[in-house]
Amino acid sequence: MKYMILIHGDESQEAQMTEAEGMQLMTEYMKFGEELEKAGAYLGSERLRPVSTATTVRVREGKTLTTDGPFAETKEQLGGYYLIEAPSLDQALEWAAKVPSARTGSVEVRPIWPEDEYLPQ
Amino acid sequence: MSQVTSEAVERVFRAESGAILATLLRVLKDFDLAEEVLQDSLVAAMETWPRGGIPDNPGAWLTTTARNRAIDRRRKNQNTVRVMPLLVPEEEIAEAPCGEDAVNTAWSTDFGDDRLRLIFTCCHPSLNRDAQIALTLKTLGGLQTEEIARAFLLTPASLAQRLVRAKRKIREAGIPYRIPEADELGERLPPVLHVLYLIFNEGYVGTTSADLLREDLCQEAIRLTRVLHALMPGEAELRGLLALLLFQNARRLARTSESGDPILLEDQDRSRWNRAEIEEAKQLLQGLDSRAGPYTVQAAIAGCHSTARSAKDTDWAQILKLYDALWKLHPTDVVALNRTVALAQVHGWERALKETDALETRLRHYLYFHSTRADFLRRLGRTGEARRAYETALGLTKNESELRFLRSRLEECE
């Protein structure tokens, strides 16, 4: 099965990191990515720029409303994701626990909805 | 041949159904299909057993029948398989035990392991507590949906909905049927134990459902804990939990008067306690570190009460020590409150009252905080304050027997 691992964290805390701490975290992420690839579980991943760079768009009655910022103000912000392949939720959760930011923020695991199951049965 | 009634068929079916469902799930990996073919096998048994008698191994008979129905249904569904959201990959469905050899390997029935797999699935941490309880009772228990719904004050429709949602999550999120590895048990066993404990507790203190039903829940919790303990005999907390449930259940008959009013432990007729259950629980605790975990400590506390010849003979100093240990493992306000009862016996009402008062801000809305406090005040002769505490407690319950008990205590403070 495919799962998306969504990484949420407090951006303001991350911004306060020293350069050494930042480097350390990056090294950990690189190791995590390598481990995923070696296990054949890696499908893709990206890191997102902070929510201060976010723009939210809504179309209502044909009109486009563009606003500054994320769609919701929350204590922890979505900062990146991994798309992985895992035999079951248990293995996906194991990978999630290995995400370096799981120690400081929250990691959400969502199963990917397969295309051939979009239509209601 | 003796007459086989439909009640007899149903009784056998109930006893076997949890294990059979577990096996069906392991192979089919599809809750709905497993439940459908299990039901089919009951229908088949209803048709054939009254004529031919109950087979020597009814579990195997039912499993084989259900298996054949599953193969039939899958064959019929081969064409529609593409649009069916099954957990099993298609090639596995194609292979799904059709040839005789494949059938025998895949369907080798190790009921024990299957049930273990299933209980860990039902109590998976990614399901919420209500879903865990409902699934465990529905899939492994011998209770019908209507009975479970009544026991938890739900309409059968809303319970069914809860089950449907839980099963959907198992399928769509890919919650596996597997026994966790040894290094995962630290995280995965506690929710299982908690669910078993809650099922028992609902039967033991549940205040609204019918008495017989409550007894069923207790029996069911004990039965499942026994099964689990037999499968994982090395797990100390599991042994502790079984001992705790047995100690509690042993007091069932002595706990209430004929009119249904609760009788306090110190006033219970100890000859009405179930000796066999107490003995079994004592055996279980033997050789177990009484501080192994919260259930084991609570079992040791229950054991102190159960083995005291009279209320006066109770080893309160030991109980207090155990409460201190419990507090270290599980520091909750309710544990702190229960500890004050032992504290009162060892160090007096004054000190117990002082420690109870310290819990007020957090337990202000908790009935037993006020009733415990009222009891200490009453024994200290501070009747005015005791009255007020009983009055507050009265405002926090709607349960008839609790109301009667509190009112009678209030009258003693006149």
XYZ file of C-alpha atoms in Angstrom:
535
model
C 0.000 0.000 0.000
C 0.991 3.604 -0.512
C 1.080 5.983 2.434
C 1.849 9.637 2.771
C 3.780 10.723 5.811
C 2.953 14.350 6.604
C 5.396 16.163 8.834
C 4.029 18.881 11.093
C 6.180 21.047 13.300
C 6.426 24.370 15.062
C 8.159 26.605 12.502
C 9.049 29.288 15.024
C 11.005 26.737 17.028
C 12.750 25.486 13.919
C 13.710 29.058 13.030
C 15.528 29.363 16.354
C 17.812 26.426 15.615
C 21.546 27.098 15.493
C 23.408 26.309 12.289
C 24.949 23.216 13.888
C 21.533 21.978 14.977
C 20.175 22.606 11.496
C 23.024 20.661 9.918
C 22.529 17.823 12.355
C 18.806 17.615 11.477
C 19.568 17.661 7.759
C 22.051 14.827 8.149
C 19.419 12.824 10.003
C 16.892 13.420 7.226
C 19.411 12.343 4.606
C 20.056 9.131 6.533
C 16.310 8.523 6.851
C 15.846 9.004 3.095
C 18.691 6.605 2.356
C 17.206 4.009 4.661
C 13.838 4.314 2.904
C 15.467 3.909 -0.500
C 17.534 0.934 0.583
C 14.366 -0.790 1.806
C 12.640 -0.039 -1.498
C 9.978 1.936 0.353
C 10.793 5.395 -1.005
C 8.412 6.872 -3.587
C 9.049 10.579 -3.153
C 9.457 13.445 -0.716
C 9.640 17.224 -0.578
C 10.275 19.872 2.027
C 7.983 22.911 2.053
C 8.953 26.547 2.592
C 7.434 28.052 5.767
C 3.763 29.106 5.925
C 4.877 32.755 5.738
C 5.329 32.022 2.018
C 1.895 30.407 1.658
C -1.012 31.766 -0.338
C -4.539 30.404 -0.066
C -6.979 30.476 -2.966
C -10.759 30.001 -2.853
C -13.224 30.306 -5.705
C -16.718 31.338 -4.606
C -19.545 32.132 -7.020
C -17.019 32.309 -9.828
C -14.827 34.828 -8.003
C -11.286 34.022 -6.974
C -10.365 35.038 -3.434
C -6.659 35.084 -2.779
C -5.395 35.497 0.775
C -2.032 35.609 2.407
C -1.029 32.675 4.638
C -2.057 29.066 5.182
C -5.698 27.896 5.111
C -5.713 27.548 8.897
C -3.612 29.017 11.667
C -2.302 26.130 13.738
C 0.396 25.647 16.330
C 2.174 23.127 14.131
C 2.522 23.606 10.402
C 2.879 21.188 7.520
C 6.557 21.290 6.625
C 7.079 18.385 4.267
C 6.087 14.897 3.256
C 7.300 11.451 2.265
C 5.396 9.168 -0.068
C 6.198 5.585 0.798
C 5.266 2.016 -0.055
C 4.607 -0.301 2.888
C 2.977 -3.719 3.243
C 0.644 -2.496 6.004
C -0.055 0.359 8.388
C 2.274 -1.134 11.003
C 5.342 -0.751 8.779
C 4.191 2.723 7.714
C 3.949 3.698 11.383
C 7.416 2.319 11.991
C 8.777 4.564 9.222
C 6.832 7.510 10.642
C 8.449 7.012 14.038
C 11.848 7.258 12.351
C 11.169 10.690 10.835
C 13.623 12.960 12.719
C 10.952 15.608 13.383
C 8.691 13.035 15.070
C 10.725 13.757 18.210
C 9.743 17.437 18.251
C 6.601 17.738 16.131
C 3.837 15.409 14.901
C 3.852 13.021 11.999
C 0.578 12.056 10.353
C 0.241 8.864 8.334
C -2.451 8.789 5.639
C -3.166 5.909 3.287
C -3.279 6.899 -0.365
C -6.727 6.458 -1.920
C -6.173 4.184 -4.947
C -7.587 5.603 -8.149
C -9.655 2.505 -8.937
C -11.552 2.978 -5.655
C -12.642 6.570 -6.232
C -16.113 5.625 -7.378
C -18.582 4.625 -4.669
C -19.302 0.904 -4.688
C -29.026 -39.935 18.782
C -30.194 -37.164 21.028
C -32.426 -34.469 19.697
C -30.397 -31.475 18.432
C -32.345 -28.283 18.921
C -31.651 -25.024 17.172
C -30.707 -23.585 20.574
C -28.021 -26.255 20.891
C -26.695 -25.444 17.431
C -26.586 -21.787 18.304
C -24.793 -22.468 21.577
C -22.054 -24.446 19.841
C -21.828 -21.834 17.142
C -21.408 -19.019 19.651
C -18.627 -20.809 21.482
C -16.744 -21.459 18.257
C -17.473 -18.362 16.215
C -14.709 -16.075 17.554
C -11.959 -18.542 16.710
C -13.444 -19.385 13.311
C -13.837 -15.729 12.382
C -10.210 -15.146 13.319
C -9.090 -17.918 10.974
C -11.370 -16.716 8.185
C -9.951 -13.226 8.523
C -6.379 -14.397 8.380
C -6.940 -16.053 5.036
C -9.600 -13.846 3.480
C -8.357 -10.536 4.907
C -11.846 -9.152 4.380
C -14.075 -8.536 7.368
C -17.359 -8.416 5.506
C -16.732 -11.562 3.511
C -15.537 -13.408 6.618
C -18.662 -12.419 8.551
C -20.947 -13.333 5.652
C -19.535 -16.820 5.166
C -19.465 -17.396 8.924
C -23.175 -16.604 8.933
C -23.604 -18.958 5.962
C -21.995 -21.738 7.966
C -24.479 -21.161 10.807
C -27.359 -21.444 8.342
C -25.868 -24.674 7.000
C -25.444 -26.028 10.532
C -29.063 -25.172 11.342
C -30.113 -27.208 8.313
C -27.955 -30.275 8.759
C -27.124 -30.721 12.457
C -30.686 -31.282 13.708
C -30.918 -34.181 11.216
C -27.420 -35.646 11.343
C -26.295 -34.625 14.819
C -23.588 -32.229 15.942
C -20.251 -33.269 14.387
C -17.384 -34.392 16.637
C -15.375 -31.302 15.816
C -17.991 -28.609 15.193
C -15.333 -25.890 14.851
C -13.632 -27.699 11.969
C -17.004 -28.439 10.352
C -18.038 -24.780 10.499
C -14.627 -23.604 9.258
C -14.706 -25.961 6.286
C -18.242 -24.936 5.405
C -17.397 -21.235 5.663
C -14.245 -21.807 3.629
C -16.160 -23.483 0.826
C -18.676 -20.667 0.775
C -15.839 -18.138 0.588
C -14.292 -19.937 -2.370
C -17.695 -20.044 -4.097
C -18.262 -16.361 -3.540
C -14.790 -15.376 -4.685
C -15.146 -17.472 -7.834
C -18.437 -15.785 -8.625
C -16.816 -12.449 -7.974
C -13.768 -13.005 -10.133
C -15.279 -10.846 -12.842
C -16.153 -7.999 -10.558
C -12.929 -8.212 -8.595
C -11.492 -5.193 -10.331
C -14.031 -2.855 -8.825
C -14.030 -4.487 -5.398
C -11.872 -2.740 -2.818
C -10.411 -5.810 -1.185
C -7.398 -5.725 1.022
C -5.892 -8.705 -0.757
C -4.000 -8.129 -3.994
C -5.694 -9.637 -7.019
C -3.169 -12.380 -7.619
C -3.764 -13.591 -4.085
C -7.486 -13.797 -4.743
C -6.847 -15.820 -7.866
C -4.655 -18.125 -5.820
C -7.012 -18.086 -2.874
C -7.194 -21.650 -1.753
C -8.913 -23.481 -4.581
C -6.687 -26.522 -5.159
C -6.897 -29.143 -2.411
C -3.249 -28.766 -1.302
C -3.385 -25.013 -1.172
C -6.587 -25.254 0.817
C -4.985 -27.461 3.413
C -1.911 -25.306 3.922
C -3.579 -21.925 3.992
C -6.433 -23.136 6.136
C -4.418 -25.064 8.660
C -6.269 -23.967 11.717
C -4.100 -22.631 14.448
C -7.021 -21.002 16.188
C -4.847 -19.692 18.998
C -2.547 -17.648 16.821
C -5.456 -16.466 14.716
C -7.307 -15.135 17.718
C -4.184 -13.431 18.956
C -3.729 -11.801 15.570
C -7.323 -10.657 15.568
C -7.324 -9.145 19.051
C -4.249 -7.108 18.179
C -6.027 -5.910 15.047
C -9.190 -5.019 16.971
C -7.179 -3.124 19.593
C -4.812 -1.442 17.137
C -3.775 1.980 18.492
C -4.960 3.663 15.305
C -8.569 2.773 16.197
C -10.330 4.783 18.866
C -11.214 3.161 22.170
C -14.934 2.763 21.432
C -14.158 1.081 18.130
C -11.640 -1.220 19.822
C -14.171 -2.350 22.406
C -16.988 -2.845 19.886
C -14.768 -4.787 17.473
C -13.279 -7.010 20.158
C -16.704 -7.937 21.508
C -18.225 -8.395 18.076
C -15.468 -10.459 16.499
C -14.039 -12.439 19.410
C -16.899 -12.438 21.855
C -19.964 -14.593 21.890
C -22.385 -11.668 22.150
C -24.784 -10.551 19.452
C -24.798 -6.997 18.091
C -28.078 -6.259 19.908
C -26.623 -7.437 23.218
C -23.454 -5.385 22.867
C -25.513 -2.350 21.910
C -27.731 -2.735 24.977
C -24.741 -3.201 27.262
C -23.219 0.074 26.087
C -26.518 1.975 25.863
C -26.321 2.347 22.099
C -28.975 1.642 19.523
C -28.093 -1.404 17.420
C -27.955 0.961 14.437
C -25.342 3.232 15.970
C -23.264 0.291 17.152
C -23.474 -1.201 13.670
C -22.314 2.106 12.253
C -19.399 2.194 14.682
C -18.423 -1.298 13.542
C -18.748 -0.427 9.873
C -16.479 2.605 10.316
C -13.899 0.608 12.239
C -13.860 -2.165 9.659
C -13.546 0.405 6.894
C -10.532 1.916 8.607
C -8.929 -1.510 8.996
C -9.364 -2.102 5.280
C -8.533 1.345 3.940
C -5.648 2.223 6.246
C -4.174 -1.250 5.903
C -4.262 -2.247 9.570
C -2.689 -5.720 9.399
C -3.661 -9.059 10.928
C -0.469 -9.891 12.665
C 0.955 -10.591 16.068
C 3.279 -7.736 17.014
C 6.965 -8.553 17.391
C 8.344 -8.896 20.896
C 9.863 -5.395 20.771
C 6.483 -3.889 19.818
C 4.534 -5.516 22.647
C 5.423 -2.746 25.083
C 3.268 -0.419 23.016
C 0.746 -2.871 21.608
C -0.239 -4.995 24.609
C -1.462 -2.206 26.938
C -4.406 -1.179 24.703
C -5.489 -4.830 24.518
C -5.368 -5.125 28.300
C -7.211 -1.842 28.668
C -10.007 -2.980 26.355
C -10.434 -6.249 28.284
C -10.437 -4.311 31.545
C -13.037 -1.841 30.253
C -15.298 -4.648 29.029
C -15.126 -6.233 32.472
C -15.650 -2.923 34.222
C -18.684 -2.082 32.136
C -20.155 -5.370 33.315
C -19.050 -4.840 36.900
C -20.056 -1.258 37.579
C -22.210 -0.437 34.545
C -25.202 1.158 36.151
C -27.987 0.996 33.650
C -27.937 -2.191 31.649
C -29.754 -5.321 32.772
C -27.970 -7.433 35.385
C -27.720 -10.605 33.357
C -26.181 -8.746 30.492
C -23.637 -7.205 32.814
C -22.669 -10.643 34.053
C -22.212 -11.734 30.428
C -19.768 -8.868 29.858
C -17.708 -9.864 32.902
C -17.648 -13.512 31.831
C -16.717 -12.503 28.314
C -13.832 -10.308 29.518
C -12.532 -13.095 31.754
C -12.850 -15.663 28.971
C -10.930 -13.497 26.496
C -8.256 -12.654 29.071
C -7.888 -16.369 29.804
C -7.468 -17.153 26.102
C -4.875 -14.424 25.751
C -3.040 -15.505 28.891
C -2.887 -19.102 27.656
C -1.366 -17.829 24.407
C 1.127 -15.457 26.012
C 1.854 -17.022 29.402
C 5.051 -15.005 29.813
C 3.341 -11.621 29.950
C 3.275 -10.589 33.611
C 0.691 -7.833 33.266
C -1.654 -10.156 31.412
C -1.431 -12.592 34.301
C -1.950 -9.703 36.692
C -5.035 -8.576 34.803
C -6.572 -12.053 34.842
C -5.939 -12.268 38.585
C -7.495 -8.836 39.109
C -10.630 -9.718 37.142
C -11.023 -13.001 39.035
C -10.607 -11.347 42.447
C -13.222 -8.751 41.512
C -15.625 -11.230 39.992
C -15.356 -13.447 43.070
C -17.101 -10.702 45.068
C -19.897 -10.205 42.544
C -22.683 -11.884 44.544
C -21.753 -10.277 47.843
C -21.562 -6.763 46.428
C -25.240 -5.926 46.383
C -28.173 -6.501 48.677
C -31.353 -8.207 47.508
C -32.821 -4.809 46.735
C -29.814 -4.058 44.546
C -28.111 -1.610 46.918
C -24.317 -1.690 47.019
C -22.723 -3.279 50.070
C -19.351 -1.864 51.093
C -16.414 -4.232 51.154
C -16.156 -4.094 54.944
C -19.825 -5.080 55.334
C -19.881 -7.890 52.774
C -20.695 -11.465 53.745
C -17.352 -13.051 52.930
C -18.820 -16.534 52.806
C -20.551 -15.469 49.604
C -17.255 -14.767 47.856
C -16.338 -17.282 45.183
C -13.471 -19.258 46.748
C -12.519 -21.040 43.532
C -11.987 -17.752 41.709
C -10.003 -16.304 44.614
C -7.794 -19.413 44.715
C -7.174 -19.248 40.982
C -6.266 -15.564 41.216
C -3.898 -16.263 44.123
C -2.177 -18.964 42.077
C -1.763 -16.539 39.195
C -0.131 -13.932 41.416
C 2.319 -16.428 42.883
C 5.872 -15.738 41.803
C 4.839 -12.521 40.128
C 6.546 -9.271 41.094
C 3.628 -7.375 42.592
C 5.028 -4.176 41.090
C 5.210 -5.570 37.537
C 2.621 -3.091 36.299
C -0.627 -1.318 37.223
C -2.874 -4.379 36.777
C -0.606 -6.603 38.806
C -0.460 -4.056 41.635
C -4.239 -3.688 41.599
C -4.540 -7.476 41.655
C -2.224 -7.593 44.670
C -4.414 -4.984 46.410
C -7.568 -6.947 45.575
C -5.738 -10.040 46.839
C -5.115 -8.411 50.243
C -8.861 -7.834 50.593
C -9.860 -11.221 49.245
C -7.605 -13.207 51.535
C -8.414 -11.310 54.742
C -10.677 -13.406 56.945
C -12.609 -10.360 58.071
C -12.545 -6.647 57.355
C -10.661 -6.190 60.633
C -7.939 -8.625 59.579
C -7.156 -6.643 56.412
C -3.438 -5.886 56.030
C -3.835 -2.154 55.437
C -0.131 -1.391 55.812
C 0.579 -3.721 52.885
C -2.287 -2.185 50.885
C -0.914 1.293 51.483
C 2.513 0.152 50.275
C 0.915 -1.256 47.141
C -0.971 2.000 46.547
C 2.333 3.863 46.789
C 3.688 1.490 44.130
C 0.583 1.972 41.998
C 0.946 5.737 42.261
C 4.500 5.483 40.950
C 3.343 3.432 37.943
C 0.087 5.235 37.299
C -0.072 8.640 38.990
C -3.717 9.636 38.493
C -6.020 11.578 40.796
C -8.326 8.605 41.196
C -5.420 6.429 42.373
C -4.504 9.193 44.828
C -8.098 9.250 46.096
C -8.286 5.469 46.528
C -4.964 5.587 48.341
C -6.437 7.890 50.998
C -8.780 5.067 52.075
C -5.784 2.867 52.912
C -4.005 5.859 54.412
C -6.943 6.446 56.767
C -6.699 2.873 58.070
C -2.961 3.141 58.700
C -2.453 6.792 59.728
C -5.913 7.932 60.775
C -8.841 9.952 59.404
C -7.251 13.329 60.001
C -4.286 12.737 57.729
C -6.426 11.020 55.102
C -8.799 13.991 55.049
C -5.893 16.377 54.602
C -4.601 14.475 51.581
C -8.115 14.175 50.159
C -8.639 17.934 50.423
C -5.473 18.459 48.395
C -7.223 16.770 45.450
C -10.236 19.086 45.479
C -9.388 21.348 42.539
C -9.039 18.402 40.172
C -11.742 16.075 41.491
C -14.407 18.665 42.318
C -16.860 17.064 39.889
C -16.115 13.484 40.871
C -18.811 11.800 42.927
C -16.446 9.545 44.870
C -14.234 12.467 45.878
C -17.158 13.945 47.812
C -18.444 10.649 49.202
C -14.948 9.667 50.403
C -14.409 13.073 51.958
C -17.852 12.938 53.580
C -17.009 9.559 55.080
C -13.789 10.880 56.663
C -15.585 13.937 58.041
C -18.392 11.772 59.456
C -15.912 9.498 61.229
C -14.109 12.553 62.630
C -17.431 13.745 64.054
C -17.474 16.884 61.888
C -21.115 16.244 61.001
C -21.949 19.675 59.601
C -19.180 19.474 57.003
C -19.981 15.810 56.362
C -23.603 16.758 55.622
C -22.538 19.341 53.081
C -20.175 16.862 51.399
C -22.940 14.219 51.178
C -25.278 16.818 49.711
C -22.722 17.716 47.035
C -22.261 14.014 46.276
C -26.051 13.565 45.955
C -26.080 16.205 43.254
C -23.550 14.264 41.197
C -25.397 10.992 40.627
C -28.683 9.844 39.171
C -28.130 6.195 39.997
C -30.982 5.077 42.294
C -28.996 2.755 44.552
C -26.189 5.266 44.968
C -28.744 7.939 45.840
C -30.322 5.646 48.465
C -26.917 4.882 49.970
C -25.874 8.538 50.166
C -29.234 9.570 51.659
C -28.973 6.939 54.382
C -25.490 8.210 55.265
C -26.779 11.767 55.251
C -29.472 10.760 57.736
C -26.789 9.372 60.059
C -25.342 12.883 60.194
C -28.567 14.430 61.450
